[in-house]
C-alpha positions as a Python dict, from the first residue, in 0.01 Angstrom:
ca = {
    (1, 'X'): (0, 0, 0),
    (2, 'X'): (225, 156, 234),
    (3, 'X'): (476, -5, 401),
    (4, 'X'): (385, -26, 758),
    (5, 'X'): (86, -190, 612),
    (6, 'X'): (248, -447, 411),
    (7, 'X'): (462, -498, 770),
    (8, 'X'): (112, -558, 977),
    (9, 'X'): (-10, -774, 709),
    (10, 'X'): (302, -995, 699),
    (11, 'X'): (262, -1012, 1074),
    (12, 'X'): (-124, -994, 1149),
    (13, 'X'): (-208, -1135, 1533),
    (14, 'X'): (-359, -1467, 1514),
    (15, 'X'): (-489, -1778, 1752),
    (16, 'X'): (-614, -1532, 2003),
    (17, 'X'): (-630, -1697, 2299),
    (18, 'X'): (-753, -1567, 2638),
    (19, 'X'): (-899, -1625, 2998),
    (20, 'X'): (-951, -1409, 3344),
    (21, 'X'): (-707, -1433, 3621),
    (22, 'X'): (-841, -1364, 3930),
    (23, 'X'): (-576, -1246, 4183),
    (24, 'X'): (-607, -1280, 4568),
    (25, 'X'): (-451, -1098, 4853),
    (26, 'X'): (-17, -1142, 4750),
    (27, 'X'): (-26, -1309, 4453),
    (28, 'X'): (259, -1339, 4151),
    (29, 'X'): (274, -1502, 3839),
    (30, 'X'): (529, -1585, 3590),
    (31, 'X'): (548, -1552, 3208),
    (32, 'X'): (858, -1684, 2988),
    (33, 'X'): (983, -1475, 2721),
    (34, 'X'): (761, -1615, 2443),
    (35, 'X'): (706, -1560, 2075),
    (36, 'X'): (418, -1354, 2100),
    (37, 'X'): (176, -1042, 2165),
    (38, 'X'): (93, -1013, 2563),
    (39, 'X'): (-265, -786, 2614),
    (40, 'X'): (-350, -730, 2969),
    (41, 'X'): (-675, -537, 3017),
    (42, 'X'): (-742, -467, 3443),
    (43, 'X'): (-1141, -540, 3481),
    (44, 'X'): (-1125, -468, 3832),
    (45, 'X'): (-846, -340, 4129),
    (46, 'X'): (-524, -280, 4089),
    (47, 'X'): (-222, -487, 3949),
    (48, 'X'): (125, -499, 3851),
    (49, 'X'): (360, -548, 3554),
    (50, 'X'): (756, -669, 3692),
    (51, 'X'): (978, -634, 3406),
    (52, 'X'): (1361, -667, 3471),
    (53, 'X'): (1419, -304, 3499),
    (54, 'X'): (1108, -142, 3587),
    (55, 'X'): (727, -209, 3762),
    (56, 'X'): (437, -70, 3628),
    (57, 'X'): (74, -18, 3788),
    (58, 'X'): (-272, -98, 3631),
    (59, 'X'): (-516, 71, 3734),
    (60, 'X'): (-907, -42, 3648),
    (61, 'X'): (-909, -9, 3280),
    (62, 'X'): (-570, 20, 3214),
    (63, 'X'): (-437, -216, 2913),
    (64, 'X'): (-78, -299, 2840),
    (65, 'X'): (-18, -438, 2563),
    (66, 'X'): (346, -629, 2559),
    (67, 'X'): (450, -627, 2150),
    (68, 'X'): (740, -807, 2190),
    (69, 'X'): (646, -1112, 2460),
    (70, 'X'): (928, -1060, 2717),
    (71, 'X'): (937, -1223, 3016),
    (72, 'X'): (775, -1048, 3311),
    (73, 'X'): (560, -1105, 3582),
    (74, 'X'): (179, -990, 3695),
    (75, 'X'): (81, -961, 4057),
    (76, 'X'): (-67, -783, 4366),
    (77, 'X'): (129, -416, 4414),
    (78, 'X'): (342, -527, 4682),
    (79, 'X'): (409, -941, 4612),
    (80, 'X'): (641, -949, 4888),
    (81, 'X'): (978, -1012, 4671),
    (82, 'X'): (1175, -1140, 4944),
    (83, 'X'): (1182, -1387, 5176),
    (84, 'X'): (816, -1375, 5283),
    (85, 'X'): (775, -1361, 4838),
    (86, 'X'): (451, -1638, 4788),
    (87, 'X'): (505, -1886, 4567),
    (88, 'X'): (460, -1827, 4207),
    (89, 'X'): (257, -1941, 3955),
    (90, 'X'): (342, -2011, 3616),
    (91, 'X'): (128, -1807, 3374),
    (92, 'X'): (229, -1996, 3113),
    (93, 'X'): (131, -2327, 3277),
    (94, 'X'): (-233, -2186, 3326),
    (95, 'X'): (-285, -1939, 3036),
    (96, 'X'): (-324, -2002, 2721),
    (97, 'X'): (-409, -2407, 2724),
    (98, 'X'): (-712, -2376, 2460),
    (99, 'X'): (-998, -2342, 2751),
    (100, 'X'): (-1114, -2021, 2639),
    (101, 'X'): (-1308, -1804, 2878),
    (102, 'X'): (-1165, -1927, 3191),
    (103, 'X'): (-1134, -1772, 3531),
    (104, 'X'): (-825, -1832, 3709),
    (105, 'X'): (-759, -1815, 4107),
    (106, 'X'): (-425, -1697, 4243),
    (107, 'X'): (-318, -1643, 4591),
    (108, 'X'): (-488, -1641, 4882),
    (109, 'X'): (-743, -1391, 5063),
    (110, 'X'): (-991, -1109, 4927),
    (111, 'X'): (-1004, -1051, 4555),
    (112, 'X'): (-718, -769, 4520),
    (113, 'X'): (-748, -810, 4125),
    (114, 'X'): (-952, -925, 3801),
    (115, 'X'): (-751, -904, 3474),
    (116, 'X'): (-830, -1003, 3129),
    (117, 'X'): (-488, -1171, 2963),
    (118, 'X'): (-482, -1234, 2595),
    (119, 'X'): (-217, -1388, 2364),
    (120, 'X'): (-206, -1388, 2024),
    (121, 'X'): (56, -1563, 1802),
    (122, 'X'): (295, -1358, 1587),
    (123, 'X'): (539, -1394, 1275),
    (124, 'X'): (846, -1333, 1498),
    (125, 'X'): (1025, -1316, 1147),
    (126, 'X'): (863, -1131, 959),
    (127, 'X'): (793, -872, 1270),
    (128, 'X'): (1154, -815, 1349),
    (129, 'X'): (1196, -465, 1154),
    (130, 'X'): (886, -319, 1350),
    (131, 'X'): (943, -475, 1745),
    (132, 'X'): (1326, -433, 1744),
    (133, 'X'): (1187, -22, 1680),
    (134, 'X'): (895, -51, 1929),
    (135, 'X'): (948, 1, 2276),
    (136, 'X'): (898, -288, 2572),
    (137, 'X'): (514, -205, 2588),
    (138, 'X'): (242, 55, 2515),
    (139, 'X'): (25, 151, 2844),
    (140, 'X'): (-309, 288, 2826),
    (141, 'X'): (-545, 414, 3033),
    (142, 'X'): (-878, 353, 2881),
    (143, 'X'): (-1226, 384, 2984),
    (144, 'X'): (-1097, 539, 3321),
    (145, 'X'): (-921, 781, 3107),
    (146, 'X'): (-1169, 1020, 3010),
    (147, 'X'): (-860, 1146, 2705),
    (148, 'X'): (-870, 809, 2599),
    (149, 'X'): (-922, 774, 2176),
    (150, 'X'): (-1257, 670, 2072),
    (151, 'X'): (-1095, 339, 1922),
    (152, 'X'): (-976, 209, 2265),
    (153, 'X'): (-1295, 287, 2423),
    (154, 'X'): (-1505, 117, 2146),
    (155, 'X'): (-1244, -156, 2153),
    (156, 'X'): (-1228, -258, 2501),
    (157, 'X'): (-1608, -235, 2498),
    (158, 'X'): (-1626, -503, 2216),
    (159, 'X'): (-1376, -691, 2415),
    (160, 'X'): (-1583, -734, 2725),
    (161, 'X'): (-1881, -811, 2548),
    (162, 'X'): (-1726, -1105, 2341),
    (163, 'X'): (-1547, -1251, 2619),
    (164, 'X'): (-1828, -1283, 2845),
    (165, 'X'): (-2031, -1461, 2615),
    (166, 'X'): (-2010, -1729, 2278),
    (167, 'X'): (-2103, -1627, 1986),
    (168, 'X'): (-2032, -1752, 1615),
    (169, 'X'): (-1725, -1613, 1537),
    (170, 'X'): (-1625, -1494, 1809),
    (171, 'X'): (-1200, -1631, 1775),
    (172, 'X'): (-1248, -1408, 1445),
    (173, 'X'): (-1342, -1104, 1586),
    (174, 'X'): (-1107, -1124, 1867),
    (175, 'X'): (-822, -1166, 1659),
    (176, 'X'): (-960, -862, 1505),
    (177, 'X'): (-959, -693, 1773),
    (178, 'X'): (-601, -727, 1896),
    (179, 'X'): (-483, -672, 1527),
    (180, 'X'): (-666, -304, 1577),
    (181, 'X'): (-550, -248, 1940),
    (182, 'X'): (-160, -319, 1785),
    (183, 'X'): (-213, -125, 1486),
    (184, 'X'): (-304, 211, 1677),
    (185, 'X'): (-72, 161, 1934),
    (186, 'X'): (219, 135, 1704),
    (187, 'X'): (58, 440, 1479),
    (188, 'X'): (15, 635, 1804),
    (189, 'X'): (400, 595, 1898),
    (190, 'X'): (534, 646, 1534),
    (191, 'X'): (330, 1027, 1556),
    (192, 'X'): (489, 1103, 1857),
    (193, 'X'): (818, 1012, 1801),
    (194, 'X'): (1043, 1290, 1869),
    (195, 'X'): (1237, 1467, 1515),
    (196, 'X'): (1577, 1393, 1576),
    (197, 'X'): (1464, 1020, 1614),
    (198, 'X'): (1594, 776, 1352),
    (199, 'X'): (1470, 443, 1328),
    (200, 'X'): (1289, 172, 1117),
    (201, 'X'): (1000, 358, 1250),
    (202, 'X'): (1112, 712, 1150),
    (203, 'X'): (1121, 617, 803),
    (204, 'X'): (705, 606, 814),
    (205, 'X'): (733, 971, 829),
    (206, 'X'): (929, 1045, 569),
    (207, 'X'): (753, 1065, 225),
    (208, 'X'): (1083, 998, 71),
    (209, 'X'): (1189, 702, 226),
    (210, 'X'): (842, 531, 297),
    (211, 'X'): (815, 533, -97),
    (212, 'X'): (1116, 361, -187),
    (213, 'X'): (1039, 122, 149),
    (214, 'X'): (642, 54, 9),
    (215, 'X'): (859, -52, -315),
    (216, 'X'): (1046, -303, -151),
    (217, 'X'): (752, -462, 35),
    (218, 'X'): (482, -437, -251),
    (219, 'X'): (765, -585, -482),
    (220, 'X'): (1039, -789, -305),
    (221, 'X'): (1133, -997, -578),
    (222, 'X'): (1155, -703, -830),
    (223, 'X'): (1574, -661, -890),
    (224, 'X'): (1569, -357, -773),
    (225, 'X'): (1885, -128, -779),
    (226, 'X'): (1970, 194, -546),
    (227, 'X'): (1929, 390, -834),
    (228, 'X'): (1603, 229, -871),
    (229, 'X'): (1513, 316, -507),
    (230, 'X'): (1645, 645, -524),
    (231, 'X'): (1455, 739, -844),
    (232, 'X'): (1176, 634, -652),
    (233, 'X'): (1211, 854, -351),
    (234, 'X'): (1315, 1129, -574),
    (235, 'X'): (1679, 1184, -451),
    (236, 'X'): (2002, 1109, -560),
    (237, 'X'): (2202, 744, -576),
    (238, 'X'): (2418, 918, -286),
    (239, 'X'): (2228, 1132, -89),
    (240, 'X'): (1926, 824, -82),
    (241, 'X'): (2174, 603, 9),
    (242, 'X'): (2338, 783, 262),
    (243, 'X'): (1963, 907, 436),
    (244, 'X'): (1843, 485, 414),
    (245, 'X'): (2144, 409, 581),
    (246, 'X'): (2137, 664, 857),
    (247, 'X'): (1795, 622, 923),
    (248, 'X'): (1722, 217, 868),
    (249, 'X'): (2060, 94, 989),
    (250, 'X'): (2126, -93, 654),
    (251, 'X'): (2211, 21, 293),
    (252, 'X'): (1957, -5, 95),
    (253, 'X'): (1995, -366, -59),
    (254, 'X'): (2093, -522, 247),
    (255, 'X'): (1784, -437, 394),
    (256, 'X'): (1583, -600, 84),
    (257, 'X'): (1808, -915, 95),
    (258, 'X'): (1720, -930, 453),
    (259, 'X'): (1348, -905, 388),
    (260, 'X'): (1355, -1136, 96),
    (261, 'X'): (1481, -1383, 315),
    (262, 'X'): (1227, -1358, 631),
    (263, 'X'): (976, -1366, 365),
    (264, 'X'): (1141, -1728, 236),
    (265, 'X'): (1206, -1836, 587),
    (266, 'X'): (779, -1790, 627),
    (267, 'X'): (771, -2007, 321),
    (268, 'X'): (1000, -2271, 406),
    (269, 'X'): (757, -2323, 736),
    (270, 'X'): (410, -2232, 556),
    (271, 'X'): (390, -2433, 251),
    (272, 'X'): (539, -2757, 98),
    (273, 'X'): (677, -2577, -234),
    (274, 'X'): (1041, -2638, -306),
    (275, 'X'): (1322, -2467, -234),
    (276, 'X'): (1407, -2368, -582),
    (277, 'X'): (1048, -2234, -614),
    (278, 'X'): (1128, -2058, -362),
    (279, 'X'): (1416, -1899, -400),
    (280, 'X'): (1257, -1794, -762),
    (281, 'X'): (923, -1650, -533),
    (282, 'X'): (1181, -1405, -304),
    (283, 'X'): (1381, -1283, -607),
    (284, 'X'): (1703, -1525, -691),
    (285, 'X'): (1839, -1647, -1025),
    (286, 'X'): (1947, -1928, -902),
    (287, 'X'): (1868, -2154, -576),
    (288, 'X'): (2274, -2201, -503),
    (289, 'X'): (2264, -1845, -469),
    (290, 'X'): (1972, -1823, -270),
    (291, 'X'): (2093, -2121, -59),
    (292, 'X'): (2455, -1942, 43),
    (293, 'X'): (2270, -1597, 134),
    (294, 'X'): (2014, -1777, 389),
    (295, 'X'): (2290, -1943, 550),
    (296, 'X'): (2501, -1653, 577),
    (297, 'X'): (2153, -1460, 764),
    (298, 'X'): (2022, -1787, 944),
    (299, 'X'): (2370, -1982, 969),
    (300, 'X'): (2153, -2305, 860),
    (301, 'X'): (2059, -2416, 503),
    (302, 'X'): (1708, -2379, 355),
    (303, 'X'): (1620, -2740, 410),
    (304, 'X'): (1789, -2735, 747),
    (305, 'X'): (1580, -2451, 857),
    (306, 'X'): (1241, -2640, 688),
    (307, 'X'): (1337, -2916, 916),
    (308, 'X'): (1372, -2769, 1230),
    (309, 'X'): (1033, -2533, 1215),
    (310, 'X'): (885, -2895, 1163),
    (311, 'X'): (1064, -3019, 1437),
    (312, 'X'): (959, -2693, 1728),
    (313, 'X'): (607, -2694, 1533),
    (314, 'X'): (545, -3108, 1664),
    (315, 'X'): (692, -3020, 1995),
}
């Protein structure tokens, strides 16, 4: 298995969770930088995305999909921002509260906009090499786009269907559904990444270095060495090295420390095994030594950490 597909099945979508919001004459609505993956999908009209730095404008049809959950707003193309601004609605007070298949009101006046809003639940951990290289959002045009791929068209048809109506199964297929809209969208922007572009992401395209990465995510507990690693991308110790470095922003074994110990950090929250099983699991002789390197990544100690994922999960 490759490694972008070890990545997406470290970090597969999950607890899909969705409703309509129905927006009326100037309307705005707020959503929190959250730990998740943000699908909007315009049924009908026109609305708009407010990020910090930039606005963008859905046309019927359109879906954004928001990889990384930060904070934004949706609303009516001109949501007076000022001192005539309405007043806002929380999103995240009325999305996402485990009534399914909702329709929600907002504003005032003729129905300016319909749009679909789904959130699904991510592994913020284990996703961190793939959204700190994936832009802000991915916007697509959709049915309205007659250029649009076959798997967006076929997807946002299944979407509507299963929304409108309950089936068996239905949470299952949705999830399914988000996981495929993600997975294209980040395989459409790693194919047109530009050459002279170096990131996580750029390694996917080269043979050499998506080799030695499927290695490290197929077998993260394996002791691997750089001449390992290099043997497997079939370069030199130095020029491997050198390339991994320039191109991942870590050497080589800091990058499979790092990955050893998101993948411990998902068992210290998942399961009830201890920490010395653990620390055996992710590829340490010895659980003082995987102890001091945790704490040096997540400046807390295994237990600590166990303890406070219980403590946010209860919240």
């Amino acid at each position: 298995m490759d490694a972008l597909s070890h990545i997406l099945e470290d970090i597969h979508l999950s607890q899909a969770e969705y409703l309509y919001v129905s927006g009326h004459g100037d309307w705005l609505v707020d959503l929190p930088q959250q730990s998740a993956v943000i699908i909007y999908v315009v049924t009908a009209g026109q609305a708009c995305v407010y990020f910090n730095d930039k606005t963008l404008t859905l046309e019927t049809g359109a879906i954004l999909l928001i990889p990384s959950g930060i904070e934004h707003q949706l609303g009516s193309p001109d949501p007076k921002h000022n001192a005539d601004q309405p007043k806002r609605t929380a999103l995240q007070s009325l999305l996402f509260s485990g009534n399914d298949n909702l329709l929600i009101h907002v504003g005032v006046g003729h129905t300016q906009a319909v749009v679909l809003a789904v959130r699904c639940q991510i592994d913020i951990e284990m996703s961190k090499p793939l959204l700190s290289a994936l832009p802000n959002y991915f916007l697509l045009h959709g049915e309205a786009d007659n250029s649009a791929p076959p798997w967006l068209q076929l997807g946002l048809q299944f979407l509507g269907l299963e929304t409108e109506r309950t089936r068996p199964g239905r949470d299952t297929l949705l999830n399914r559904l988000a996981n495929m809209f993600f997975i294209e969208c980040v395989r459409d922007y790693v194919e047109q990444l530009p050459e002279e572009t170096e990131s996580w992401l750029t390694a996917l395209r080269d043979p050499t270095l998506m080799a030695a990465l499927g290695a490290i995510h197929n077998q993260p507990a394996h002791p691997w060495t750089v001449a390992d690693l290099a043997s497997i991308a079939c370069m030199s110790r130095s020029s491997f090295a050198e390339r991994f470095a320039d191109v991942i922003g870590q050497p080589p074994l800091s990058y499979l420390s790092a990955h050893r110990l998101r993948i411990a950090a998902r068992h210290l929250t998942q399961n009830y095994e201890s920490i010395a099983r653990i620390s055996e699991r992710v590829g340490y002789a010895s659980e003082a030594a995987f102890s001091q390197a945790f704490k040096r990544q997540y400046d807390m100690s295994p237990s600590q950490y166990r303890k406070e994922s219980k403590t946010q999960a209860s919240d």
